[in-house]
Amino acid sequence: MIDLPSEQPDQGHETNRYLNQLKQTNQNLLQQVADCRQELNRVRSALGEAQTVVAQRHQLEAEQDRLLVQERRLNELKSNFITLASHEFRTPMMTILSSASLISRYSSLAESDHRERHVQRIKTAVNSLTTLLNDFLAISQVDQYALHTTPQALDLTALCQEVITEAQAIAKPRQRFHYHPQTGLLGLQLDKQLLQRVLLNLLTNASMYSADDTDIQLSSAIQNGQVVFTVTDQGIGIPESDKDKLFANFFRARNAIHIQGAGLGLYLAKRYTELLGGSITFTSQLEQGTTFMVKLPLASERV
């Protein structure tokens, strides 16, 4: 009997085939991982673009909201201005017209008192119109001062006395202004015109909202390296509900509607004070009076 060789599998061939399969599987997995990474990067890029779009949209919506608020405020200011201008210009103009007409009726010497009374009414009305026009002009000019303030050496006592004299000339009958200076003379380095306008606006405002035959106090002092001015009146005071809006332009407190005025004096006083690098605050009680406090640096930062 002849022995035939048994059929044994080629183990080396099988091993190589298995290794090749593993290698191919590994390459496929690596390619899938690379594809996944590429897809992930694409998704991340798309997500980043989407987030950018969303952020831009939010910015646009915020800008639209801001513009809408600004538009509403401008419309409100326009409405307030038209209403105020219509009333504040018409009233003195009618006073001038009626007094001018009545003066012609008083021709005799015995009626000189009547003529003088109407002449005084005309002067008061003209002063009111002049003040109103100056306030409107000041609004258009106030931003220019931020670029063109001119600090100079000032004698504080002399400046305050000068402002007191100017305020007294347009005050109500028998109103008295008193100045209480700090001890000794004090030299400042500030814009004189701006400081005068701050103090004059506060003093005329105090006069406007105070009765005849009352006292208005102006004082100056040095506190913590600042010059501090206070203006105190015995006027009608400010309602609690109106205090947070007091420095807004064209704003009139509800208890001041019957008093002639444009609602610009305190707005301008605050703007001028800020241009001088200072701050303005107030305290007030109804029917007892109001005190405004202005704090300014002893010298402008522009010097």
mmCIF file of N, CA, C and O in Angstrom, residues 164-248:
data_model
loop_
_atom_site.group_PDB
_atom_site.id
_atom_site.type_symbol
_atom_site.label_atom_id
_atom_site.label_comp_id
_atom_site.label_asym_id
_atom_site.label_seq_id
_atom_site.Cartn_x
_atom_site.Cartn_y
_atom_site.Cartn_z
ATOM 1 N N ILE A 164 -24.768 137.487 40.789
ATOM 2 C CA ILE A 164 -25.848 137.953 41.660
ATOM 3 C C ILE A 164 -26.456 139.231 41.113
ATOM 4 O O ILE A 164 -27.693 139.393 41.061
ATOM 5 N N THR A 165 -25.622 140.162 40.674
ATOM 6 C CA THR A 165 -26.112 141.432 40.119
ATOM 7 C C THR A 165 -26.955 141.188 38.873
ATOM 8 O O THR A 165 -28.021 141.801 38.690
ATOM 9 N N GLU A 166 -26.518 140.274 38.017
ATOM 10 C CA GLU A 166 -27.260 139.971 36.796
ATOM 11 C C GLU A 166 -28.596 139.312 37.121
ATOM 12 O O GLU A 166 -29.621 139.615 36.499
ATOM 13 N N ALA A 167 -28.608 138.407 38.088
ATOM 14 C CA ALA A 167 -29.851 137.731 38.462
ATOM 15 C C ALA A 167 -30.826 138.704 39.119
ATOM 16 O O ALA A 167 -32.044 138.624 38.898
ATOM 17 N N GLN A 168 -30.309 139.620 39.923
ATOM 18 C CA GLN A 168 -31.170 140.581 40.612
ATOM 19 C C GLN A 168 -31.921 141.459 39.621
ATOM 20 O O GLN A 168 -33.073 141.862 39.871
ATOM 21 N N ALA A 169 -31.313 141.736 38.487
ATOM 22 C CA ALA A 169 -31.927 142.621 37.496
ATOM 23 C C ALA A 169 -33.185 142.018 36.879
ATOM 24 O O ALA A 169 -34.050 142.760 36.395
ATOM 25 N N ILE A 170 -33.301 140.697 36.880
ATOM 26 C CA ILE A 170 -34.472 140.068 36.268
ATOM 27 C C ILE A 170 -35.318 139.312 37.294
ATOM 28 O O ILE A 170 -36.182 138.513 36.930
ATOM 29 N N ALA A 171 -35.077 139.583 38.570
ATOM 30 C CA ALA A 171 -35.797 138.875 39.627
ATOM 31 C C ALA A 171 -37.202 139.449 39.805
ATOM 32 O O ALA A 171 -37.532 140.534 39.310
ATOM 33 N N LYS A 172 -38.017 138.720 40.545
ATOM 34 C CA LYS A 172 -39.351 139.185 40.876
ATOM 35 C C LYS A 172 -39.268 140.328 41.900
ATOM 36 O O LYS A 172 -38.230 140.513 42.546
ATOM 37 N N PRO A 173 -40.360 141.076 42.051
ATOM 38 C CA PRO A 173 -40.342 142.208 42.987
ATOM 39 C C PRO A 173 -39.937 141.798 44.401
ATOM 40 O O PRO A 173 -40.428 140.793 44.927
ATOM 41 N N ARG A 174 -39.019 142.533 44.954
ATOM 42 C CA ARG A 174 -38.575 142.406 46.343
ATOM 43 C C ARG A 174 -37.888 141.076 46.652
ATOM 44 O O ARG A 174 -37.676 140.753 47.819
ATOM 45 N N GLN A 175 -37.536 140.329 45.646
ATOM 46 C CA GLN A 175 -36.707 139.152 45.903
ATOM 47 C C GLN A 175 -35.283 139.604 46.211
ATOM 48 O O GLN A 175 -34.763 140.534 45.600
ATOM 49 N N ARG A 176 -34.661 138.936 47.153
ATOM 50 C CA ARG A 176 -33.328 139.338 47.601
ATOM 51 C C ARG A 176 -32.345 138.178 47.404
ATOM 52 O O ARG A 176 -32.620 137.045 47.823
ATOM 53 N N PHE A 177 -31.201 138.485 46.801
ATOM 54 C CA PHE A 177 -30.151 137.492 46.604
ATOM 55 C C PHE A 177 -29.022 137.758 47.593
ATOM 56 O O PHE A 177 -28.586 138.895 47.753
ATOM 57 N N HIS A 178 -28.552 136.714 48.241
ATOM 58 C CA HIS A 178 -27.478 136.832 49.225
ATOM 59 C C HIS A 178 -26.337 135.882 48.843
ATOM 60 O O HIS A 178 -26.571 134.709 48.553
ATOM 61 N N TYR A 179 -25.117 136.409 48.868
ATOM 62 C CA TYR A 179 -23.954 135.576 48.566
ATOM 63 C C TYR A 179 -23.133 135.356 49.820
ATOM 64 O O TYR A 179 -22.781 136.309 50.525
ATOM 65 N N HIS A 180 -22.811 134.106 50.105
ATOM 66 C CA HIS A 180 -22.010 133.736 51.263
ATOM 67 C C HIS A 180 -20.709 133.112 50.748
ATOM 68 O O HIS A 180 -20.668 131.915 50.407
ATOM 69 N N PRO A 181 -19.639 133.901 50.677
ATOM 70 C CA PRO A 181 -18.386 133.386 50.094
ATOM 71 C C PRO A 181 -17.611 132.525 51.082
ATOM 72 O O PRO A 181 -17.841 132.563 52.297
ATOM 73 N N GLN A 182 -16.704 131.733 50.558
ATOM 74 C CA GLN A 182 -15.750 131.001 51.376
ATOM 75 C C GLN A 182 -14.790 131.999 52.008
ATOM 76 O O GLN A 182 -14.702 133.149 51.602
ATOM 77 N N THR A 183 -14.072 131.572 53.003
ATOM 78 C CA THR A 183 -13.128 132.463 53.673
ATOM 79 C C THR A 183 -11.980 132.824 52.734
ATOM 80 O O THR A 183 -11.318 131.948 52.171
ATOM 81 N N GLY A 184 -11.773 134.120 52.542
ATOM 82 C CA GLY A 184 -10.685 134.584 51.698
ATOM 83 C C GLY A 184 -10.995 134.461 50.217
ATOM 84 O O GLY A 184 -11.962 133.821 49.812
ATOM 85 N N LEU A 185 -10.164 135.098 49.409
ATOM 86 C CA LEU A 185 -10.339 135.034 47.964
ATOM 87 C C LEU A 185 -9.850 133.682 47.457
ATOM 88 O O LEU A 185 -8.941 133.079 48.012
ATOM 89 N N LEU A 186 -10.470 133.230 46.392
ATOM 90 C CA LEU A 186 -10.077 131.958 45.802
ATOM 91 C C LEU A 186 -9.919 132.113 44.305
ATOM 92 O O LEU A 186 -10.815 132.618 43.631
ATOM 93 N N GLY A 187 -8.790 131.707 43.782
ATOM 94 C CA GLY A 187 -8.573 131.737 42.346
ATOM 95 C C GLY A 187 -8.872 130.376 41.738
ATOM 96 O O GLY A 187 -8.477 129.339 42.279
ATOM 97 N N LEU A 188 -9.591 130.369 40.623
ATOM 98 C CA LEU A 188 -9.935 129.140 39.918
ATOM 99 C C LEU A 188 -9.334 129.156 38.518
ATOM 100 O O LEU A 188 -8.970 130.199 37.991
ATOM 101 N N GLN A 189 -9.276 127.975 37.903
ATOM 102 C CA GLN A 189 -8.866 127.847 36.511
ATOM 103 C C GLN A 189 -9.987 127.100 35.776
ATOM 104 O O GLN A 189 -9.926 125.893 35.572
ATOM 105 N N LEU A 190 -11.056 127.828 35.413
ATOM 106 C CA LEU A 190 -12.214 127.231 34.747
ATOM 107 C C LEU A 190 -12.706 128.159 33.650
ATOM 108 O O LEU A 190 -12.318 129.328 33.589
ATOM 109 N N ASP A 191 -13.588 127.632 32.815
ATOM 110 C CA ASP A 191 -14.195 128.438 31.757
ATOM 111 C C ASP A 191 -15.202 129.395 32.402
ATOM 112 O O ASP A 191 -16.213 128.975 32.960
ATOM 113 N N LYS A 192 -14.925 130.691 32.324
ATOM 114 C CA LYS A 192 -15.752 131.680 33.004
ATOM 115 C C LYS A 192 -17.175 131.705 32.478
ATOM 116 O O LYS A 192 -18.141 131.753 33.255
ATOM 117 N N GLN A 193 -17.344 131.645 31.159
ATOM 118 C CA GLN A 193 -18.671 131.743 30.575
ATOM 119 C C GLN A 193 -19.540 130.557 30.981
ATOM 120 O O GLN A 193 -20.723 130.723 31.331
ATOM 121 N N LEU A 194 -18.965 129.354 30.978
ATOM 122 C CA LEU A 194 -19.735 128.182 31.385
ATOM 123 C C LEU A 194 -20.135 128.264 32.859
ATOM 124 O O LEU A 194 -21.277 127.962 33.219
ATOM 125 N N LEU A 195 -19.195 128.653 33.723
ATOM 126 C CA LEU A 195 -19.493 128.746 35.150
ATOM 127 C C LEU A 195 -20.558 129.804 35.411
ATOM 128 O O LEU A 195 -21.474 129.606 36.229
ATOM 129 N N GLN A 196 -20.467 130.941 34.739
ATOM 130 C CA GLN A 196 -21.494 131.974 34.886
ATOM 131 C C GLN A 196 -22.869 131.449 34.475
ATOM 132 O O GLN A 196 -23.866 131.727 35.135
ATOM 133 N N ARG A 197 -22.920 130.687 33.398
ATOM 134 C CA ARG A 197 -24.206 130.173 32.922
ATOM 135 C C ARG A 197 -24.791 129.163 33.891
ATOM 136 O O ARG A 197 -26.005 129.115 34.081
ATOM 137 N N VAL A 198 -23.942 128.351 34.489
ATOM 138 C CA VAL A 198 -24.433 127.398 35.494
ATOM 139 C C VAL A 198 -25.095 128.143 36.645
ATOM 140 O O VAL A 198 -26.244 127.877 37.021
ATOM 141 N N LEU A 199 -24.361 129.098 37.221
ATOM 142 C CA LEU A 199 -24.869 129.813 38.391
ATOM 143 C C LEU A 199 -26.079 130.683 38.051
ATOM 144 O O LEU A 199 -27.053 130.733 38.807
ATOM 145 N N LEU A 200 -26.033 131.364 36.899
ATOM 146 C CA LEU A 200 -27.147 132.226 36.523
ATOM 147 C C LEU A 200 -28.408 131.407 36.254
ATOM 148 O O LEU A 200 -29.505 131.810 36.649
ATOM 149 N N ASN A 201 -28.269 130.253 35.599
ATOM 150 C CA ASN A 201 -29.435 129.395 35.374
ATOM 151 C C ASN A 201 -30.061 128.946 36.688
ATOM 152 O O ASN A 201 -31.286 128.916 36.836
ATOM 153 N N LEU A 202 -29.228 128.586 37.657
ATOM 154 C CA LEU A 202 -29.753 128.143 38.947
ATOM 155 C C LEU A 202 -30.412 129.291 39.703
ATOM 156 O O LEU A 202 -31.466 129.112 40.328
ATOM 157 N N LEU A 203 -29.809 130.476 39.659
ATOM 158 C CA LEU A 203 -30.374 131.616 40.372
ATOM 159 C C LEU A 203 -31.685 132.092 39.733
ATOM 160 O O LEU A 203 -32.661 132.390 40.442
ATOM 161 N N THR A 204 -31.727 132.176 38.406
ATOM 162 C CA THR A 204 -32.962 132.599 37.742
ATOM 163 C C THR A 204 -34.047 131.555 37.908
ATOM 164 O O THR A 204 -35.231 131.881 38.013
ATOM 165 N N ASN A 205 -33.658 130.281 37.934
ATOM 166 C CA ASN A 205 -34.630 129.214 38.180
ATOM 167 C C ASN A 205 -35.207 129.343 39.587
ATOM 168 O O ASN A 205 -36.416 129.180 39.803
ATOM 169 N N ALA A 206 -34.337 129.636 40.556
ATOM 170 C CA ALA A 206 -34.800 129.827 41.936
ATOM 171 C C ALA A 206 -35.755 131.007 42.026
ATOM 172 O O ALA A 206 -36.782 130.954 42.720
ATOM 173 N N SER A 207 -35.438 132.084 41.304
ATOM 174 C CA SER A 207 -36.314 133.249 41.289
ATOM 175 C C SER A 207 -37.663 132.925 40.658
ATOM 176 O O SER A 207 -38.718 133.318 41.165
ATOM 177 N N MET A 208 -37.630 132.184 39.555
ATOM 178 C CA MET A 208 -38.850 131.868 38.813
ATOM 179 C C MET A 208 -39.849 131.087 39.660
ATOM 180 O O MET A 208 -41.053 131.326 39.609
ATOM 181 N N TYR A 209 -39.346 130.153 40.477
ATOM 182 C CA TYR A 209 -40.228 129.265 41.228
ATOM 183 C C TYR A 209 -40.370 129.674 42.693
ATOM 184 O O TYR A 209 -40.807 128.877 43.521
ATOM 185 N N SER A 210 -39.978 130.909 42.991
ATOM 186 C CA SER A 210 -40.170 131.454 44.332
ATOM 187 C C SER A 210 -41.119 132.645 44.263
ATOM 188 O O SER A 210 -41.252 133.292 43.225
ATOM 189 N N ALA A 211 -41.765 132.942 45.370
ATOM 190 C CA ALA A 211 -42.712 134.053 45.420
ATOM 191 C C ALA A 211 -41.984 135.386 45.534
ATOM 192 O O ALA A 211 -40.763 135.440 45.762
ATOM 193 N N ASP A 212 -42.729 136.473 45.356
ATOM 194 C CA ASP A 212 -42.180 137.804 45.606
ATOM 195 C C ASP A 212 -41.743 137.903 47.066
ATOM 196 O O ASP A 212 -42.226 137.169 47.941
ATOM 197 N N ASP A 213 -40.830 138.839 47.330
ATOM 198 C CA ASP A 213 -40.427 139.142 48.700
ATOM 199 C C ASP A 213 -39.878 137.904 49.429
ATOM 200 O O ASP A 213 -40.247 137.606 50.564
ATOM 201 N N THR A 214 -39.021 137.142 48.743
ATOM 202 C CA THR A 214 -38.368 135.985 49.355
ATOM 203 C C THR A 214 -36.863 136.091 49.166
ATOM 204 O O THR A 214 -36.375 136.901 48.386
ATOM 205 N N ASP A 215 -36.132 135.260 49.897
ATOM 206 C CA ASP A 215 -34.673 135.285 49.870
ATOM 207 C C ASP A 215 -34.133 134.077 49.100
ATOM 208 O O ASP A 215 -34.647 132.962 49.227
ATOM 209 N N ILE A 216 -33.075 134.326 48.331
ATOM 210 C CA ILE A 216 -32.386 133.270 47.587
ATOM 211 C C ILE A 216 -30.910 133.339 47.954
ATOM 212 O O ILE A 216 -30.297 134.412 47.900
ATOM 213 N N GLN A 217 -30.359 132.196 48.342
ATOM 214 C CA GLN A 217 -29.004 132.163 48.873
ATOM 215 C C GLN A 217 -28.052 131.495 47.880
ATOM 216 O O GLN A 217 -28.365 130.450 47.300
ATOM 217 N N LEU A 218 -26.875 132.102 47.691
ATOM 218 C CA LEU A 218 -25.780 131.499 46.932
ATOM 219 C C LEU A 218 -24.565 131.432 47.836
ATOM 220 O O LEU A 218 -24.195 132.427 48.467
ATOM 221 N N SER A 219 -23.949 130.269 47.922
ATOM 222 C CA SER A 219 -22.740 130.140 48.739
ATOM 223 C C SER A 219 -21.686 129.368 47.966
ATOM 224 O O SER A 219 -21.991 128.619 47.041
ATOM 225 N N SER A 220 -20.426 129.579 48.340
ATOM 226 C CA SER A 220 -19.315 128.835 47.763
ATOM 227 C C SER A 220 -18.401 128.384 48.884
ATOM 228 O O SER A 220 -18.230 129.084 49.885
ATOM 229 N N ALA A 221 -17.821 127.206 48.726
ATOM 230 C CA ALA A 221 -16.948 126.653 49.762
ATOM 231 C C ALA A 221 -15.981 125.677 49.121
ATOM 232 O O ALA A 221 -16.194 125.207 48.000
ATOM 233 N N ILE A 222 -14.914 125.374 49.836
ATOM 234 C CA ILE A 222 -13.930 124.396 49.384
ATOM 235 C C ILE A 222 -14.088 123.146 50.235
ATOM 236 O O ILE A 222 -13.997 123.193 51.455
ATOM 237 N N GLN A 223 -14.331 122.005 49.562
ATOM 238 C CA GLN A 223 -14.512 120.738 50.256
ATOM 239 C C GLN A 223 -13.799 119.639 49.478
ATOM 240 O O GLN A 223 -14.090 119.417 48.304
ATOM 241 N N ASN A 224 -12.861 118.976 50.143
ATOM 242 C CA ASN A 224 -12.180 117.821 49.549
ATOM 243 C C ASN A 224 -11.585 118.134 48.172
ATOM 244 O O ASN A 224 -11.721 117.364 47.212
ATOM 245 N N GLY A 225 -10.918 119.267 48.076
ATOM 246 C CA GLY A 225 -10.246 119.617 46.837
ATOM 247 C C GLY A 225 -11.160 120.053 45.721
ATOM 248 O O GLY A 225 -10.761 120.080 44.553
ATOM 249 N N GLN A 226 -12.414 120.394 46.041
ATOM 250 C CA GLN A 226 -13.366 120.874 45.050
ATOM 251 C C GLN A 226 -13.982 122.185 45.522
ATOM 252 O O GLN A 226 -14.011 122.478 46.716
ATOM 253 N N VAL A 227 -14.458 122.981 44.567
ATOM 254 C CA VAL A 227 -15.247 124.142 44.922
ATOM 255 C C VAL A 227 -16.707 123.739 44.829
ATOM 256 O O VAL A 227 -17.137 123.114 43.853
ATOM 257 N N VAL A 228 -17.467 124.061 45.863
ATOM 258 C CA VAL A 228 -18.863 123.637 45.963
ATOM 259 C C VAL A 228 -19.753 124.871 46.031
ATOM 260 O O VAL A 228 -19.568 125.738 46.892
ATOM 261 N N PHE A 229 -20.700 124.954 45.112
ATOM 262 C CA PHE A 229 -21.686 126.031 45.101
ATOM 263 C C PHE A 229 -23.035 125.463 45.535
ATOM 264 O O PHE A 229 -23.418 124.362 45.117
ATOM 265 N N THR A 230 -23.760 126.227 46.330
ATOM 266 C CA THR A 230 -25.129 125.847 46.669
ATOM 267 C C THR A 230 -26.051 127.037 46.407
ATOM 268 O O THR A 230 -25.697 128.180 46.697
ATOM 269 N N VAL A 231 -27.200 126.739 45.818
ATOM 270 C CA VAL A 231 -28.235 127.745 45.572
ATOM 271 C C VAL A 231 -29.492 127.256 46.266
ATOM 272 O O VAL A 231 -30.008 126.181 45.952
ATOM 273 N N THR A 232 -29.988 128.046 47.199
ATOM 274 C CA THR A 232 -31.144 127.646 48.012
ATOM 275 C C THR A 232 -32.252 128.672 47.871
ATOM 276 O O THR A 232 -32.018 129.882 47.977
ATOM 277 N N ASP A 233 -33.477 128.184 47.629
ATOM 278 C CA ASP A 233 -34.630 129.089 47.520
ATOM 279 C C ASP A 233 -35.717 128.679 48.501
ATOM 280 O O ASP A 233 -35.596 127.659 49.194
ATOM 281 N N GLN A 234 -36.768 129.483 48.566
ATOM 282 C CA GLN A 234 -37.931 129.208 49.404
ATOM 283 C C GLN A 234 -39.164 128.998 48.520
ATOM 284 O O GLN A 234 -40.253 129.419 48.856
ATOM 285 N N GLY A 235 -38.938 128.314 47.399
ATOM 286 C CA GLY A 235 -39.973 128.197 46.382
ATOM 287 C C GLY A 235 -40.935 127.047 46.564
ATOM 288 O O GLY A 235 -41.102 126.496 47.669
ATOM 289 N N ILE A 236 -41.535 126.649 45.431
ATOM 290 C CA ILE A 236 -42.631 125.680 45.464
ATOM 291 C C ILE A 236 -42.140 124.247 45.665
ATOM 292 O O ILE A 236 -42.932 123.351 45.973
ATOM 293 N N GLY A 237 -40.850 123.995 45.491
ATOM 294 C CA GLY A 237 -40.328 122.645 45.667
ATOM 295 C C GLY A 237 -40.617 121.758 44.465
ATOM 296 O O GLY A 237 -41.282 122.154 43.505
ATOM 297 N N ILE A 238 -40.121 120.535 44.528
ATOM 298 C CA ILE A 238 -40.225 119.595 43.415
ATOM 299 C C ILE A 238 -40.951 118.335 43.883
ATOM 300 O O ILE A 238 -40.546 117.720 44.877
ATOM 301 N N PRO A 239 -42.012 117.931 43.187
ATOM 302 C CA PRO A 239 -42.717 116.699 43.569
ATOM 303 C C PRO A 239 -41.801 115.490 43.505
ATOM 304 O O PRO A 239 -40.932 115.395 42.631
ATOM 305 N N GLU A 240 -41.997 114.559 44.406
ATOM 306 C CA GLU A 240 -41.153 113.373 44.468
ATOM 307 C C GLU A 240 -41.174 112.597 43.156
ATOM 308 O O GLU A 240 -40.146 112.092 42.700
ATOM 309 N N SER A 241 -42.338 112.515 42.529
ATOM 310 C CA SER A 241 -42.478 111.728 41.303
ATOM 311 C C SER A 241 -41.781 112.364 40.104
ATOM 312 O O SER A 241 -41.588 111.707 39.073
ATOM 313 N N ASP A 242 -41.379 113.635 40.223
ATOM 314 C CA ASP A 242 -40.736 114.331 39.102
ATOM 315 C C ASP A 242 -39.231 114.483 39.263
ATOM 316 O O ASP A 242 -38.549 114.959 38.353
ATOM 317 N N LYS A 243 -38.698 114.073 40.398
ATOM 318 C CA LYS A 243 -37.292 114.350 40.684
ATOM 319 C C LYS A 243 -36.335 113.638 39.735
ATOM 320 O O LYS A 243 -35.284 114.180 39.396
ATOM 321 N N ASP A 244 -36.685 112.429 39.300
ATOM 322 C CA ASP A 244 -35.769 111.689 38.437
ATOM 323 C C ASP A 244 -35.742 112.221 37.008
ATOM 324 O O ASP A 244 -34.870 111.851 36.222
ATOM 325 N N LYS A 245 -36.690 113.093 36.656
ATOM 326 C CA LYS A 245 -36.746 113.641 35.288
ATOM 327 C C LYS A 245 -36.391 115.121 35.252
ATOM 328 O O LYS A 245 -36.521 115.764 34.204
ATOM 329 N N LEU A 246 -35.937 115.661 36.360
ATOM 330 C CA LEU A 246 -35.805 117.107 36.487
ATOM 331 C C LEU A 246 -34.802 117.712 35.512
ATOM 332 O O LEU A 246 -34.986 118.845 35.056
ATOM 333 N N PHE A 247 -33.752 116.973 35.153
ATOM 334 C CA PHE A 247 -32.707 117.527 34.284
ATOM 335 C C PHE A 247 -32.926 117.206 32.809
ATOM 336 O O PHE A 247 -32.065 117.474 31.980
ATOM 337 N N ALA A 248 -34.087 116.616 32.471
ATOM 338 C CA ALA A 248 -34.387 116.335 31.066
ATOM 339 C C ALA A 248 -34.778 117.624 30.355
ATOM 340 O O ALA A 248 -35.412 118.510 30.945
#
